[in-house]
Short mmCIF file of C-alpha atoms and ligand atoms in Angstrom, two decimals:
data_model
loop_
_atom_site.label_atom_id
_atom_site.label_comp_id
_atom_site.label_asym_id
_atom_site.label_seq_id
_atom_site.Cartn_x
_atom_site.Cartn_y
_atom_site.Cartn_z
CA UNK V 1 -8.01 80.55 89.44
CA UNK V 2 -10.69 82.37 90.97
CA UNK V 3 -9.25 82.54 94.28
CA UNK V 4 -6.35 83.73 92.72
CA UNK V 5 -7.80 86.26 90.66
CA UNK V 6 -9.83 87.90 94.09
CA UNK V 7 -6.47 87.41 95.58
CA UNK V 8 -4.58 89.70 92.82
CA UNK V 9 -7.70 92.20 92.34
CA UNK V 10 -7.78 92.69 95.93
CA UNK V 11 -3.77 93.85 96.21
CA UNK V 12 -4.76 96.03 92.99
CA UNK V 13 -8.09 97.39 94.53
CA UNK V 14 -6.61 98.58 97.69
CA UNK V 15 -4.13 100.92 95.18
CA UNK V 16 -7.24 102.28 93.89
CA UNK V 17 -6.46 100.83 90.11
CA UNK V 18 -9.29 99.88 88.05
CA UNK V 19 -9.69 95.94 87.43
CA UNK V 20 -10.84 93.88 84.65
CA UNK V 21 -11.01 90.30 83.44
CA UNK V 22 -10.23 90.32 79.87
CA UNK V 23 -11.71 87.45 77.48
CA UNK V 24 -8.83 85.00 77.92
CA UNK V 25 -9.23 85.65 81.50
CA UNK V 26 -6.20 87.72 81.93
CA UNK V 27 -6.02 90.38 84.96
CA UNK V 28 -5.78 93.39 84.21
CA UNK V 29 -5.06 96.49 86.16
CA UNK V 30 -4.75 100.41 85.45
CA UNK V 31 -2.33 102.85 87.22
CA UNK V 32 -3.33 106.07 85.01
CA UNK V 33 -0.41 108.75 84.11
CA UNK V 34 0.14 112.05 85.18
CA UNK V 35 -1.66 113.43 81.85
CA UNK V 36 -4.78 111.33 80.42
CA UNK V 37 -4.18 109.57 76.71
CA UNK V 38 -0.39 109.01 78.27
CA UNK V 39 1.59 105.70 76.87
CA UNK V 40 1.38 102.63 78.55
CA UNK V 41 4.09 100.55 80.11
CA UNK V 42 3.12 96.78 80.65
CA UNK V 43 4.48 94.83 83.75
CA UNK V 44 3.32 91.46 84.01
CA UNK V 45 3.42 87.72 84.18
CA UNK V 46 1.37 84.70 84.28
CA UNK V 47 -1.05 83.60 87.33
CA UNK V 48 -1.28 79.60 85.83
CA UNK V 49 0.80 76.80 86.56
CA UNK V 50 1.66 73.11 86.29
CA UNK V 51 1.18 70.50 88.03
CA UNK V 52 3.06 69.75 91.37
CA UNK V 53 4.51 73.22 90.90
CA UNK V 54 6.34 75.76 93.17
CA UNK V 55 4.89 78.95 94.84
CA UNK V 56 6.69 81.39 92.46
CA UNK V 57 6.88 80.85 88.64
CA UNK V 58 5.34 83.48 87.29
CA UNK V 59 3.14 84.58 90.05
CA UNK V 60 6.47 86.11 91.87
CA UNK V 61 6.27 88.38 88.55
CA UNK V 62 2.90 89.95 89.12
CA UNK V 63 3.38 90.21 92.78
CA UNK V 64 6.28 92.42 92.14
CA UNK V 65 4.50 94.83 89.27
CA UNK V 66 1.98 95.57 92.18
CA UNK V 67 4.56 95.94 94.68
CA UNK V 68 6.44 98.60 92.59
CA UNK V 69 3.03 100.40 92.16
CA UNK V 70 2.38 100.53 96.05
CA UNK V 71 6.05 102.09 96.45
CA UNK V 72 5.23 104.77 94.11
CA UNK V 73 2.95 105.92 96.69
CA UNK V 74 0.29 107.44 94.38
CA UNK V 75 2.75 109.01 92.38
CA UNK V 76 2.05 109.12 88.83
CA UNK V 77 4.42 108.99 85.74
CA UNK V 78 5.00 110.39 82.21
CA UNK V 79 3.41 107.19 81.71
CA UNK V 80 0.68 105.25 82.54
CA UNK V 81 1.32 101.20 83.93
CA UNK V 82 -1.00 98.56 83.37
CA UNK V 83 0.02 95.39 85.45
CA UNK V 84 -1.35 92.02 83.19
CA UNK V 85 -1.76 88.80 85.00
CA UNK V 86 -2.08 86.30 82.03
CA UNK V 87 -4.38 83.56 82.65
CA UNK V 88 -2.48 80.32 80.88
CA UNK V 89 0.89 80.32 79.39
CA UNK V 90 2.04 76.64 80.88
CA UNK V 91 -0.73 75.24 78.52
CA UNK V 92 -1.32 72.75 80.76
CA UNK V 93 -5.02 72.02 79.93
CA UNK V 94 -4.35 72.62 76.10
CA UNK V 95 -1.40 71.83 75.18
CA UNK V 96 -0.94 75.00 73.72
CA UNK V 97 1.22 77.57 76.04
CA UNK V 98 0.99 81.89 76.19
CA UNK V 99 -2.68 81.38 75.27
CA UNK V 100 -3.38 84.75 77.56
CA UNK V 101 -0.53 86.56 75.96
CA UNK V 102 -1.56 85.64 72.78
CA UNK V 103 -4.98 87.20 73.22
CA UNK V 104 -2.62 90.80 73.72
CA UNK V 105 -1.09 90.05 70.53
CA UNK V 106 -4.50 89.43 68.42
CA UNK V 107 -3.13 85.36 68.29
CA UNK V 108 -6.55 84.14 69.78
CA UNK V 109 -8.24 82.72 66.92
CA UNK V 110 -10.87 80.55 65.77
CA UNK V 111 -8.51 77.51 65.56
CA UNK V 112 -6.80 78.08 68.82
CA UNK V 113 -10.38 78.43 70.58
CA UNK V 114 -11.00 74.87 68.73
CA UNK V 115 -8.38 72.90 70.49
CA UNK V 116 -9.69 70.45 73.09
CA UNK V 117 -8.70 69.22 76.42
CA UNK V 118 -8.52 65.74 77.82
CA UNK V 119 -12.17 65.79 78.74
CA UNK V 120 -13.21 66.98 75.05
CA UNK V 121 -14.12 70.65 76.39
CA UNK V 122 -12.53 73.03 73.47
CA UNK V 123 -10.62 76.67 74.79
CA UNK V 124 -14.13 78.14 73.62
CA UNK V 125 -15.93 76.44 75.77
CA UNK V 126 -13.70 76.84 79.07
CA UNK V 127 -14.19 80.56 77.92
CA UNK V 128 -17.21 80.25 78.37
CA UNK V 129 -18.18 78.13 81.36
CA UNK V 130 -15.58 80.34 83.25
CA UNK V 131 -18.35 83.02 82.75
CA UNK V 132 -16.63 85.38 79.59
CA UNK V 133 -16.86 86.00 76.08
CA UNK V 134 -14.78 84.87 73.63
CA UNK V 135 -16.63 87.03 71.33
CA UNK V 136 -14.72 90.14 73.15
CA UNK V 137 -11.60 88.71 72.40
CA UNK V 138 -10.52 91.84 69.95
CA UNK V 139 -10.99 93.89 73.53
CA UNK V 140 -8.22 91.92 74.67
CA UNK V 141 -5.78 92.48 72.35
CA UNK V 142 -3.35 95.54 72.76
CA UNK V 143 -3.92 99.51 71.50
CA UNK V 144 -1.43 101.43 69.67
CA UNK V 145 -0.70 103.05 73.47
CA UNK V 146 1.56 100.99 74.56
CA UNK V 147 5.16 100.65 74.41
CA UNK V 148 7.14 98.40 76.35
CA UNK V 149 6.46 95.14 78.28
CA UNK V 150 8.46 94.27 81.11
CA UNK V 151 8.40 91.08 83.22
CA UNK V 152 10.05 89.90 86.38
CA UNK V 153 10.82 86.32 87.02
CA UNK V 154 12.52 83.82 88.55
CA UNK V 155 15.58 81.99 86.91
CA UNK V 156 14.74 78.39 87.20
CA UNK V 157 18.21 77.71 86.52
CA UNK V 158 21.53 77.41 88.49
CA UNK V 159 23.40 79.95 86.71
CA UNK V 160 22.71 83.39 88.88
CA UNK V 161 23.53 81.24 92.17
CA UNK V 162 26.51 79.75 90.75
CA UNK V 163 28.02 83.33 89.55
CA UNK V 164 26.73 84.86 93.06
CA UNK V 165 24.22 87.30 91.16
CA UNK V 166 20.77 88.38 92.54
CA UNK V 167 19.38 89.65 89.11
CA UNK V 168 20.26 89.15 85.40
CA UNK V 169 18.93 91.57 82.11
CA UNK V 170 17.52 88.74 79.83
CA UNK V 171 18.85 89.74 76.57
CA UNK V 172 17.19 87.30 74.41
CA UNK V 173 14.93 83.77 74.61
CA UNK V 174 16.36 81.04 72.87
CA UNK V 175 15.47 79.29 69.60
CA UNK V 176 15.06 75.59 69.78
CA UNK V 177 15.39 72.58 67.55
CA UNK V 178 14.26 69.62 68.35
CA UNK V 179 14.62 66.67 66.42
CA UNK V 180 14.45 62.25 66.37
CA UNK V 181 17.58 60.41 65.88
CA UNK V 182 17.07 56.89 64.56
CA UNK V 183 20.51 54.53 64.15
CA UNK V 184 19.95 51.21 62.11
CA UNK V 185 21.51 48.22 62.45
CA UNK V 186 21.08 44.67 62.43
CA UNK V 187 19.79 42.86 65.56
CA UNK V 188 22.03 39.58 66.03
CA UNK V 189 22.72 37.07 68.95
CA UNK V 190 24.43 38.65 71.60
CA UNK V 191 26.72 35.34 72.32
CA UNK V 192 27.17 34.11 68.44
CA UNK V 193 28.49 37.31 66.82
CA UNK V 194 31.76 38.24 66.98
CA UNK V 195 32.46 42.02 67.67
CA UNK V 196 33.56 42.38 64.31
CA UNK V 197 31.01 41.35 62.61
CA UNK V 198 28.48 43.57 64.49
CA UNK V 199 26.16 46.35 63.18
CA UNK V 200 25.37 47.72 66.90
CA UNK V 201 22.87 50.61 66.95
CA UNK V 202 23.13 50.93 70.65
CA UNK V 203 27.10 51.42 70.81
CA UNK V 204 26.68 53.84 67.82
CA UNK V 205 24.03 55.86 70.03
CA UNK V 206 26.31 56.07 72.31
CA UNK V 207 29.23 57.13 70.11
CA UNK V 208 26.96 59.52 69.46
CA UNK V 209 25.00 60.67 72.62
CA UNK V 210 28.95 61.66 73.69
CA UNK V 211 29.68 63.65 70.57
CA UNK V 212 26.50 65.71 71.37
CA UNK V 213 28.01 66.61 74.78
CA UNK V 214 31.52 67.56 73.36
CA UNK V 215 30.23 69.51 70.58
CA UNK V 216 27.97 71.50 72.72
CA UNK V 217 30.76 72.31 75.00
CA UNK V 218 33.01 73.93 72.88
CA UNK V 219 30.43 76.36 71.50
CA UNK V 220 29.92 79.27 73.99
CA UNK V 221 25.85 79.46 75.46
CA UNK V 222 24.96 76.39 73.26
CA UNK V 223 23.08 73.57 74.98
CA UNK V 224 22.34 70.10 73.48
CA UNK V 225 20.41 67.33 75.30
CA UNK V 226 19.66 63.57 74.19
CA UNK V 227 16.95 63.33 76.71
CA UNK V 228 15.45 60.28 75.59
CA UNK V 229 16.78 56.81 73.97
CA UNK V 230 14.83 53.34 73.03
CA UNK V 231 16.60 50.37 71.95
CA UNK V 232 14.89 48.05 69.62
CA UNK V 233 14.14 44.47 70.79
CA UNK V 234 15.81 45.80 74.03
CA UNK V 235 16.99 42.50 75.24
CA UNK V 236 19.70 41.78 77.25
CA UNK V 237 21.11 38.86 75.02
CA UNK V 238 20.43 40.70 71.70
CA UNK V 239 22.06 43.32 69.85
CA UNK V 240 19.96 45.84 69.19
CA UNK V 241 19.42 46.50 65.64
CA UNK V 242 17.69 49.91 65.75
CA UNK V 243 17.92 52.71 68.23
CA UNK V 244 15.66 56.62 68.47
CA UNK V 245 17.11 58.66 70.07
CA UNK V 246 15.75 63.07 70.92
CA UNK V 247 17.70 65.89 70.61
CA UNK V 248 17.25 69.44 71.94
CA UNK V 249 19.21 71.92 70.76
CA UNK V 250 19.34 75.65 72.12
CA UNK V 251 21.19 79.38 71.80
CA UNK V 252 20.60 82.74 71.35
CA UNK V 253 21.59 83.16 67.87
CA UNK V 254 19.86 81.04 65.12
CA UNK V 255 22.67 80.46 62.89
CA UNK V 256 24.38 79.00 65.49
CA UNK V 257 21.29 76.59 66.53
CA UNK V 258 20.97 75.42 63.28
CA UNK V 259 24.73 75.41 62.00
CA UNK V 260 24.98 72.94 65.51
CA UNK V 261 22.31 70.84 64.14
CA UNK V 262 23.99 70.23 61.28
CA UNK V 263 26.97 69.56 62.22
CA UNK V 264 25.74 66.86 65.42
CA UNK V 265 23.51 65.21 62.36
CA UNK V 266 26.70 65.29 60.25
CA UNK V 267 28.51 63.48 62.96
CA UNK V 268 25.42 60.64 63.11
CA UNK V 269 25.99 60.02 60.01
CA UNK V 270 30.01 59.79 60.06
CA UNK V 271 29.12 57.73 63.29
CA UNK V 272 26.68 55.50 61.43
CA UNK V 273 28.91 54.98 58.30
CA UNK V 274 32.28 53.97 60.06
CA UNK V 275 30.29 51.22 62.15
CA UNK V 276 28.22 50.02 59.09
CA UNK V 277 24.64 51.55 60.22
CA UNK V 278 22.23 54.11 59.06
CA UNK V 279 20.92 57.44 60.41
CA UNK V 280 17.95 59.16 59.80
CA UNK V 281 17.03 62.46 61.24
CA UNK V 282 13.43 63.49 61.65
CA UNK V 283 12.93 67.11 62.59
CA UNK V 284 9.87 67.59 65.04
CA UNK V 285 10.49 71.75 65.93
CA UNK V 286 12.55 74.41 64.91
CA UNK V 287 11.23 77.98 66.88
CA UNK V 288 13.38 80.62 66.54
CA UNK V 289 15.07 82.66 68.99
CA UNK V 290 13.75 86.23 70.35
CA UNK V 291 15.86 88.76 71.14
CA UNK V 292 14.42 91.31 73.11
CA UNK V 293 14.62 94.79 72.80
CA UNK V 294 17.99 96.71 73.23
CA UNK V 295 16.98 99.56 74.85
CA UNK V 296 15.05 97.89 77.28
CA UNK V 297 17.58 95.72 78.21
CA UNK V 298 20.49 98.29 78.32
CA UNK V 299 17.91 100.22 80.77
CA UNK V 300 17.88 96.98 83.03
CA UNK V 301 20.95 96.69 83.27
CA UNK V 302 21.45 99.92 84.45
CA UNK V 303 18.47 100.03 86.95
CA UNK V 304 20.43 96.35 88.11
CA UNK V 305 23.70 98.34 89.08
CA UNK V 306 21.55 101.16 90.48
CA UNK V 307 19.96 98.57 92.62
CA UNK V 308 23.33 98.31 94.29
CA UNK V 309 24.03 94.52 92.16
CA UNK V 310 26.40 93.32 89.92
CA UNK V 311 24.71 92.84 86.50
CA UNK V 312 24.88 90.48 84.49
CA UNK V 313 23.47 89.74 80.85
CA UNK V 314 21.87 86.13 80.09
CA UNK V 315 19.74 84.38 77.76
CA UNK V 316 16.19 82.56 78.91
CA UNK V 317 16.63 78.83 78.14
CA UNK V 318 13.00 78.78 78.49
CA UNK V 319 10.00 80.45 76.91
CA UNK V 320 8.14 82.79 78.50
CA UNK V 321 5.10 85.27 77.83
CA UNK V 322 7.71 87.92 76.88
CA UNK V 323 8.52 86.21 73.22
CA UNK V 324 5.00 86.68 72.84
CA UNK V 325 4.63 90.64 73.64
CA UNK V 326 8.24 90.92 71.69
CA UNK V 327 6.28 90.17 68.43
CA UNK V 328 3.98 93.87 69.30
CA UNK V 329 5.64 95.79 71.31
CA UNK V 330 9.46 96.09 72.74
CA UNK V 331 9.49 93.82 75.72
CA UNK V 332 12.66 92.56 78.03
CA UNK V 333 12.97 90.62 81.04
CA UNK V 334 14.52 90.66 84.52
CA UNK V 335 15.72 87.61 86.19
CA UNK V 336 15.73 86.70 89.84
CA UNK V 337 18.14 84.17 91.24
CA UNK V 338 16.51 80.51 91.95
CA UNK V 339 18.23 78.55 95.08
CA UNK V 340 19.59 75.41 93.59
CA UNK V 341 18.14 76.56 89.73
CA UNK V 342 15.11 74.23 90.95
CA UNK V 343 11.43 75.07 89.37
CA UNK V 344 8.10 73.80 88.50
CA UNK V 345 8.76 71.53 91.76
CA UNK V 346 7.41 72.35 95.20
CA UNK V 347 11.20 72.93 96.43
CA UNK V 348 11.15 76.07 94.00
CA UNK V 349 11.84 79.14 96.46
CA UNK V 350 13.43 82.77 95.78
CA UNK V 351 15.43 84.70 98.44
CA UNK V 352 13.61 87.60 100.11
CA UNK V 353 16.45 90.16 99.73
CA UNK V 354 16.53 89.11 96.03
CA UNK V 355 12.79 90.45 96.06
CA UNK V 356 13.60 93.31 97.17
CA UNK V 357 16.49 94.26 94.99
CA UNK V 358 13.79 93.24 91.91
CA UNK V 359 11.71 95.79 93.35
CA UNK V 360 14.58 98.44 93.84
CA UNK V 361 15.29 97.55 90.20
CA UNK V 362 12.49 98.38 89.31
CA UNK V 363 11.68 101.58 90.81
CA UNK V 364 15.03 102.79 88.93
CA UNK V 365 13.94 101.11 85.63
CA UNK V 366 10.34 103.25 86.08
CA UNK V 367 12.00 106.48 86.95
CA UNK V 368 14.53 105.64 84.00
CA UNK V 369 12.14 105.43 81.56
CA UNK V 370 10.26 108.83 83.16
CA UNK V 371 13.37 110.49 82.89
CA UNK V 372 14.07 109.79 79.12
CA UNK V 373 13.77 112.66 77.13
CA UNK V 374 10.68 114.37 75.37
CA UNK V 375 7.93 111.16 75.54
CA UNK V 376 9.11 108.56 78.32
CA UNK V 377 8.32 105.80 75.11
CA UNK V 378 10.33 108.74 72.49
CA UNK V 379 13.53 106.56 72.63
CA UNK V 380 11.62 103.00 71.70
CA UNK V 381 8.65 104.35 69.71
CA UNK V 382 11.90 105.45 67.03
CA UNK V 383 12.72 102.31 66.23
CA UNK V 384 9.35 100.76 66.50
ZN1 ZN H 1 6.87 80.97 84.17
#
């Protein structure tokens, strides 16, 4: 992380913008306004990630905030940019992800600095071996100055490739259930029962599993996912009498999420009663979807065509420091295609011309927002 963070400070230095390491150990840089006491725009991303990972998620993000500062060629806006590296939002080490963003937000409390890793060191104490303060943890958080975060990053998913697209507005990040399916039965000899007589829990999980898929399909931007499934004794000459399975459900709009849940848990139970079972459903999450911010993303989309590229509107299925800054501040996102949707695997790559339409992109979405009338931030500040 240090590397990395001389790495980033050095690209920042050379554009003559101040540099700090907050107390969750997010980078942060300064590109001042034309006027002192100016808003703030945020560009950012994270700097962490996991394990076996590729060269881009979320790094790609950060790399391009600088890069749009360095084609300004010292030309300052209505508005002044601060570019935030966040330090962990994988959560990795902690299990808990967006801890840097959440420092931004005021999140970073005395029970998140509690949690522990694998070794037993708590987020306190990383704080502080890594040589900060988690006493200066308010300084982290986020003035009344700013007023819109933006963040670039890659897809990690096959849709932009398969509808030929370079970059996507991200219009909203999607709420998630995620729940534990159990079927019970009664575990018999495979070779002594007839079929009649059977109270299966496997074939009733599989009923199921394929009711999941078809319901999922007919609802427009929905995604469902039995991801995991354990058969109890799991023998090959006994019917199983109990079966668990997961299920991940995902969209845009809530009512939808939840009405799906319903209705797949409805089905389980249909399932369960016409083959003389039981169902039980055991909720572990329900996080709601964040939409982001309407302005923003109309302006993306516009910067997108401007950019010379066919736009296109899509939801994140995956979370991302943005549904953090969306609770403070407006925030939206910008997409960039990922070759064969892969991520978080060494394989993960991003075209180069793709980059450079981001960057185009942006340098419209800046001027954009330096255009808009009165205040650059006049247009979201009225509905903040
Ligand atoms: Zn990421």
């Amino acid at each position: 992380m240090r590397d990395c963070y001389r790495e980033v400070t050095g690209w920042m230095e050379s554009l003559k913008m101040p540099v700090r390491l907050d107390a969750a150990g997010n980078l942060r840089g300064f590109y001042s306004a034309a006027q002192p006491h100016a808003p703030r725009l945020l560009l950012g991303s994270h700097l962490d990630t996991v394990p076996n990972a590729g060269a881009y998620d979320g790094v790609l993000g950060v790399a391009i905030a600088v890069s749009l500062l360095e084609a300004l060629e010292g030309r300052r806006l209505p508005f002044a940019i601060e570019v935030a590296g966040f330090s962990d939002e994988e959560g990795v080490r902690f299990g808990v992800p967006f801890i840097g963003s959440r420092a931004l937000v005021g999140r970073v409390d005395e029970e998140l600095l509690a949690v522990h890793d694998q070794q037993g060191v708590s987020l306190r104490g990383a704080i502080e071996d890594f040589g900060l303060n988690p006493a200066e943890m308010p300084q982290a958080g986020m003035g009344g100055d700013y007023f819109a975060y933006v963040e670039f990053h890659i897809e990690q998913g096959p849709v932009l490739e398969d509808l030929g697209k370079a970059l996507a507005a991200v219009d909203s990040i999607a709420g998630q259930s995620r729940g534990e399916l159990t079927f019970l039965g009664r575990s018999n000899h495979a070779g002594t029962t007839p079929m009649h007589l059977r109270h299966d829990a496997v074939a009733a999980a599989a009923d199921w599993i394929l009711s999941v898929e078809r319901i999922a399909q007919r609802v427009r931007g929905l995604v469902a996912t039995v991801g995991k499934i354990e058969a109890q004794p799991g023998a090959a000459n006994v019917i199983a009498g109990e079966t668990r399975l997961t299920l991940d459900v995902r969209h845009a709009t809530d009512e939808i999420r939840i009405g799906a849940v319903k209705d797949l848990v409805m089905q389980a139970q249909e399932i369960a009663r016409s083959r003389r079972l039981t169902a039980r459903w055991n909720v572990l999450l329900e996080q709601p979807a964040v939409p982001m911010d309407p302005f923003l993303v109309a302006e993306i989309e516009r910067a997108i065509a401007a950019a010379g590229c066919a736009s296109h509107r899509m939801m994140s299925g995956a979370g991302h420091d943005a549904m953090i800054m969306a609770e403070k501040i407006p925030s939206a996102m910008v997409f960039l295609r990922t070759p064969d949707g892969i991520s978080h695997d060494p394989a993960e790559s991003v075209a180069v011309e793709d980059v450079e339409k981001a960057i185009e992109c942006g340098l419209h979405l800046l001027d954009q927002l330096a255009a808009s009338p009165a205040a650059p931030s006049s247009a979201i500040r009225e509905r903040m």
